[in-house]
mmCIF file of C-alpha atoms in Angstrom:
data_model
loop_
_atom_site.group_PDB
_atom_site.id
_atom_site.type_symbol
_atom_site.label_atom_id
_atom_site.label_comp_id
_atom_site.label_asym_id
_atom_site.label_seq_id
_atom_site.Cartn_x
_atom_site.Cartn_y
_atom_site.Cartn_z
ATOM 1 C CA MET A 1 167.089 90.949 52.354
ATOM 2 C CA PHE A 2 164.548 91.691 55.042
ATOM 3 C CA ALA A 3 164.267 90.991 58.760
ATOM 4 C CA VAL A 4 161.417 90.633 61.225
ATOM 5 C CA MET A 5 162.415 92.355 64.454
ATOM 6 C CA LYS A 6 160.688 92.865 67.785
ATOM 7 C CA THR A 7 160.656 96.080 69.805
ATOM 8 C CA GLY A 8 158.178 97.662 72.205
ATOM 9 C CA GLY A 9 156.077 94.487 72.223
ATOM 10 C CA LYS A 10 155.453 94.741 68.441
ATOM 11 C CA GLN A 11 156.928 93.027 65.379
ATOM 12 C CA TYR A 12 158.146 94.869 62.278
ATOM 13 C CA LYS A 13 159.205 93.586 58.851
ATOM 14 C CA VAL A 14 162.044 95.882 57.767
ATOM 15 C CA GLN A 15 164.516 96.388 54.946
ATOM 16 C CA SER A 16 167.499 98.676 54.662
ATOM 17 C CA GLY A 17 166.308 102.235 54.044
ATOM 18 C CA ASP A 18 162.882 101.799 55.638
ATOM 19 C CA ILE A 19 161.620 104.630 57.852
ATOM 20 C CA LEU A 20 159.252 103.622 60.628
ATOM 21 C CA ARG A 21 157.838 104.714 63.979
ATOM 22 C CA VAL A 22 158.489 102.493 67.000
ATOM 23 C CA GLU A 23 157.750 102.727 70.715
ATOM 24 C CA LYS A 24 159.885 105.454 72.334
ATOM 25 C CA LEU A 25 163.568 104.544 72.659
ATOM 26 C CA ALA A 26 166.118 105.917 75.114
ATOM 27 C CA ALA A 27 168.234 107.556 72.399
ATOM 28 C CA ASP A 28 168.838 111.004 70.926
ATOM 29 C CA ALA A 29 168.379 112.104 67.324
ATOM 30 C CA GLY A 30 171.423 111.165 65.225
ATOM 31 C CA GLU A 31 172.370 108.153 67.346
ATOM 32 C CA THR A 32 172.681 104.674 65.854
ATOM 33 C CA VAL A 33 170.988 101.897 67.794
ATOM 34 C CA GLN A 34 170.855 98.148 67.322
ATOM 35 C CA PHE A 35 167.797 95.897 67.620
ATOM 36 C CA ASN A 36 168.925 92.460 68.784
ATOM 37 C CA GLU A 37 165.559 90.658 68.939
ATOM 38 C CA ILE A 38 165.352 89.265 65.409
ATOM 39 C CA LEU A 39 162.642 86.678 64.783
ATOM 40 C CA MET A 40 163.425 85.973 61.139
ATOM 41 C CA LEU A 41 165.833 86.775 58.322
ATOM 42 C CA GLY A 42 164.370 86.681 54.807
ATOM 43 C CA GLY A 43 165.914 86.515 51.373
ATOM 44 C CA ASP A 44 167.480 83.773 49.268
ATOM 45 C CA ALA A 45 168.139 81.626 52.365
ATOM 46 C CA PRO A 46 165.485 82.439 55.007
ATOM 47 C CA VAL A 47 166.363 81.792 58.648
ATOM 48 C CA LEU A 48 163.731 81.329 61.362
ATOM 49 C CA GLY A 49 164.609 82.059 64.988
ATOM 50 C CA ALA A 50 163.932 79.727 67.874
ATOM 51 C CA PRO A 51 162.635 82.115 69.048
ATOM 52 C CA MET A 52 165.430 84.563 68.040
ATOM 53 C CA VAL A 53 168.082 84.301 65.331
ATOM 54 C CA ASP A 54 171.465 83.990 67.062
ATOM 55 C CA GLY A 55 173.917 86.757 66.194
ATOM 56 C CA ALA A 56 171.467 88.668 63.989
ATOM 57 C CA ALA A 57 170.555 92.321 64.466
ATOM 58 C CA VAL A 58 169.119 95.381 62.747
ATOM 59 C CA GLN A 59 170.923 98.707 63.020
ATOM 60 C CA ALA A 60 169.017 101.970 62.614
ATOM 61 C CA GLU A 61 169.576 105.714 62.914
ATOM 62 C CA VAL A 62 167.321 107.708 65.234
ATOM 63 C CA ILE A 63 165.804 110.554 63.224
ATOM 64 C CA ASP A 64 163.634 112.198 65.889
ATOM 65 C CA GLN A 65 161.507 111.727 69.015
ATOM 66 C CA ILE A 66 157.875 112.339 68.050
ATOM 67 C CA LYS A 67 154.280 111.859 69.239
ATOM 68 C CA GLY A 68 151.609 109.792 67.533
ATOM 69 C CA ASP A 69 148.136 110.937 66.524
ATOM 70 C CA LYS A 70 145.836 112.041 69.328
ATOM 71 C CA VAL A 71 143.458 109.332 70.516
ATOM 72 C CA ILE A 72 140.223 110.357 72.262
ATOM 73 C CA ASN A 73 138.829 107.995 74.885
ATOM 74 C CA PHE A 74 135.206 108.738 75.857
ATOM 75 C CA VAL A 75 133.536 106.836 78.712
ATOM 76 C CA ARG A 76 129.884 107.224 79.677
ATOM 77 C CA ARG A 77 128.159 105.213 82.399
ATOM 78 C CA ARG A 78 124.543 104.354 81.576
ATOM 79 C CA ARG A 79 122.994 104.293 85.029
ATOM 80 C CA LYS A 80 124.785 107.265 86.560
ATOM 81 C CA HIS A 81 123.489 110.712 85.675
ATOM 82 C CA SER A 82 126.048 113.032 84.115
ATOM 83 C CA SER A 83 128.811 110.462 84.574
ATOM 84 C CA LYS A 84 131.120 110.751 81.608
ATOM 85 C CA ARG A 85 134.789 111.305 80.929
ATOM 86 C CA THR A 86 136.783 112.374 77.885
ATOM 87 C CA LYS A 87 140.509 111.827 77.872
ATOM 88 C CA GLY A 88 143.070 112.442 75.119
ATOM 89 C CA HIS A 89 146.359 110.618 74.637
ATOM 90 C CA ARG A 90 149.319 110.946 72.255
ATOM 91 C CA GLN A 91 151.743 108.042 72.317
ATOM 92 C CA LYS A 92 155.444 108.904 72.480
ATOM 93 C CA LEU A 93 157.293 107.371 69.523
ATOM 94 C CA THR A 94 160.756 107.306 67.962
ATOM 95 C CA LEU A 95 161.236 107.823 64.219
ATOM 96 C CA ILE A 96 164.056 105.638 62.873
ATOM 97 C CA LYS A 97 165.697 104.839 59.528
ATOM 98 C CA VAL A 98 166.773 101.219 59.096
ATOM 99 C CA GLY A 99 170.400 100.778 58.111
ATOM 100 C CA GLU A 100 172.378 97.544 58.024
ATOM 101 C CA ILE A 101 170.884 94.115 58.676
ATOM 102 C CA LEU A 102 173.450 91.855 60.342
ATOM 103 C CA THR A 103 173.151 88.106 59.855
ATOM 104 C CA SER A 104 175.867 87.376 62.442
ATOM 105 C CA GLY A 105 178.324 89.019 64.831
ATOM 106 C CA ALA A 106 175.811 91.398 66.383
ATOM 107 C CA ASP A 107 177.413 91.025 69.826
ATOM 108 C CA LYS A 108 180.723 92.357 68.449
ATOM 109 C CA SER A 109 179.369 95.338 66.513
ATOM 110 C CA GLY A 110 179.885 97.810 69.376
ATOM 111 C CA VAL A 111 176.628 99.639 68.566
ATOM 112 C CA LYS A 112 174.364 100.702 71.433
ATOM 113 C CA ALA A 113 171.408 98.366 71.987
ATOM 114 C CA ALA A 114 167.951 99.841 71.402
ATOM 115 C CA VAL A 115 166.289 100.164 74.817
ATOM 116 C CA GLY A 116 162.738 101.317 75.430
ATOM 117 C CA ALA A 117 162.550 104.584 77.372
ATOM 118 C CA GLY A 118 159.888 103.199 79.728
ATOM 119 C CA SER A 119 161.352 99.733 80.202
ATOM 120 C CA VAL A 120 162.870 98.348 83.399
ATOM 121 C CA ALA A 121 166.167 98.042 81.566
ATOM 122 C CA GLY A 122 166.099 101.735 80.668
ATOM 123 C CA VAL A 123 165.424 102.682 84.285
ATOM 124 C CA ALA A 124 168.255 100.456 85.456
ATOM 125 C CA VAL A 125 170.676 102.000 82.938
ATOM 126 C CA ALA A 126 169.697 105.536 83.962
ATOM 127 C CA ALA A 127 170.070 104.649 87.649
ATOM 128 C CA ALA A 128 173.510 103.161 87.029
ATOM 129 C CA GLU A 129 174.703 106.254 85.137
ATOM 130 C CA LYS A 130 173.302 108.752 87.665
ATOM 131 C CA PRO A 131 175.369 109.098 90.849
ATOM 132 C CA ALA A 132 173.450 108.505 94.055
ATOM 133 C CA LYS A 133 172.605 111.629 96.039
ATOM 134 C CA PRO A 134 173.931 111.748 99.589
ATOM 135 C CA ALA A 135 171.247 111.195 102.209
ATOM 136 C CA LYS A 136 169.866 114.485 103.509
ATOM 137 C CA ALA A 137 170.365 114.836 107.224
ATOM 138 C CA ALA A 138 167.266 115.631 109.234
ATOM 139 C CA ALA A 139 167.215 119.153 110.642
ATOM 140 C CA PRO A 140 167.812 119.087 114.398
ATOM 141 C CA ALA A 141 165.004 120.382 116.596
ATOM 142 C CA ALA A 142 165.674 123.865 117.922
ATOM 143 C CA ASP A 143 166.395 124.189 121.622
ATOM 144 C CA GLY A 144 163.309 125.326 123.560
ATOM 145 C CA ALA A 145 160.991 124.750 120.609
ATOM 146 C CA ASP A 146 157.303 124.173 121.342
ATOM 147 C CA ASP A 147 155.267 121.321 119.908
ATOM 148 C CA LEU A 148 153.584 123.298 117.107
ATOM 149 C CA LYS A 149 151.541 120.221 116.151
ATOM 150 C CA LYS A 150 149.201 121.192 119.012
ATOM 151 C CA LEU A 151 147.857 123.938 116.740
ATOM 152 C CA SER A 152 144.785 123.021 114.716
ATOM 153 C CA GLY A 153 145.682 121.651 111.273
ATOM 154 C CA VAL A 154 149.432 121.456 111.921
ATOM 155 C CA GLY A 155 151.074 118.120 111.239
ATOM 156 C CA PRO A 156 154.743 117.050 111.045
ATOM 157 C CA ALA A 157 155.198 118.408 107.495
ATOM 158 C CA LEU A 158 153.712 121.819 108.295
ATOM 159 C CA GLU A 159 155.617 121.998 111.572
ATOM 160 C CA LYS A 160 158.833 121.422 109.617
ATOM 161 C CA LYS A 161 157.953 124.280 107.242
ATOM 162 C CA LEU A 162 157.315 126.582 110.202
ATOM 163 C CA HIS A 163 160.679 125.650 111.729
ATOM 164 C CA GLU A 164 162.389 126.354 108.397
ATOM 165 C CA ALA A 165 160.680 129.775 108.406
ATOM 166 C CA GLY A 166 162.146 130.447 111.866
ATOM 167 C CA VAL A 167 158.909 129.896 113.818
ATOM 168 C CA THR A 168 159.524 127.508 116.749
ATOM 169 C CA THR A 169 157.424 128.754 119.692
ATOM 170 C CA PHE A 170 153.807 129.588 120.511
ATOM 171 C CA ALA A 171 154.937 132.998 121.768
ATOM 172 C CA GLN A 172 156.128 133.951 118.267
ATOM 173 C CA ILE A 173 152.778 133.036 116.708
ATOM 174 C CA ALA A 174 150.832 134.749 119.511
ATOM 175 C CA ALA A 175 152.647 138.018 118.718
ATOM 176 C CA TRP A 176 151.953 137.980 114.966
ATOM 177 C CA THR A 177 150.484 141.145 113.435
ATOM 178 C CA ASP A 178 148.278 141.290 110.317
ATOM 179 C CA GLU A 179 151.426 141.951 108.262
ATOM 180 C CA ASP A 180 153.130 138.912 109.801
ATOM 181 C CA VAL A 181 150.108 136.720 108.989
ATOM 182 C CA ALA A 182 150.024 137.934 105.363
ATOM 183 C CA ALA A 183 153.763 137.312 104.955
ATOM 184 C CA MET A 184 153.515 133.815 106.471
ATOM 185 C CA ASP A 185 150.500 132.980 104.268
ATOM 186 C CA GLU A 186 152.576 133.912 101.236
ATOM 187 C CA LYS A 187 155.672 132.053 102.431
ATOM 188 C CA LEU A 188 153.901 128.807 103.317
ATOM 189 C CA SER A 189 151.367 128.925 100.436
ATOM 190 C CA PHE A 190 148.186 128.460 102.492
ATOM 191 C CA LYS A 191 146.398 131.792 102.216
ATOM 192 C CA GLY A 192 143.782 132.399 104.915
ATOM 193 C CA ARG A 193 144.488 129.234 106.868
ATOM 194 C CA ILE A 194 146.039 130.964 109.867
ATOM 195 C CA GLU A 195 142.870 132.997 110.454
ATOM 196 C CA ARG A 196 140.550 130.080 109.615
ATOM 197 C CA GLU A 197 142.212 127.750 112.113
ATOM 198 C CA GLY A 198 142.613 130.493 114.753
ATOM 199 C CA TRP A 199 146.322 129.887 115.298
ATOM 200 C CA ILE A 200 147.006 133.182 117.058
ATOM 201 C CA ALA A 201 144.303 132.639 119.717
ATOM 202 C CA GLN A 202 145.394 129.038 120.217
ATOM 203 C CA ALA A 203 149.064 130.069 120.461
ATOM 204 C CA GLN A 204 148.220 132.742 123.064
ATOM 205 C CA GLU A 205 146.401 130.181 125.194
ATOM 206 C CA LEU A 206 149.151 127.537 124.780
ATOM 207 C CA ALA A 207 151.894 130.060 125.537
ATOM 208 C CA ALA A 208 150.086 131.143 128.707
ATOM 209 C CA ASN A 209 149.922 127.557 129.930
#
């Protein structure tokens, strides 16, 4: 007996014992999964689905998660000088071994349905199994803090990082030494920006006003 099943947008003709590569499934090696989209059952009494065969399924064991052969995509634009792009891609696949072919009773087998790792269904299952994280409370503004966004190149995100580093006033920045600047460059991962933007001079002027 053979079956024609559908998974990952492709159709496969399979028999018990076949080993094949399919689009990546959300399953670990050693797990048994069940393909429920069966288009046809072949053998002595063939059955055609309309479009699927009711109650039929193909069960398979996941052997491993693998990658396909590397595909090179080269693009060159004729009328643009030196405009070209080379990009490689290796498709993520799942290696499976076909086991039992069920002609009926697939909904009562109790075997996990084969779900594509990148499908909406897979995302929904993962979201349902993962507990929701509690909402992170916004850090309250420090009392007496200056509006550090007045400094050149400082936006809300950078101001938040400065607050988290304990810097809340222009007076603090105005008093920075070379060692303080080097330490803050390292902490906030923007080496040389403090000197480039002239924060210390701006902070001295803002603090004076």
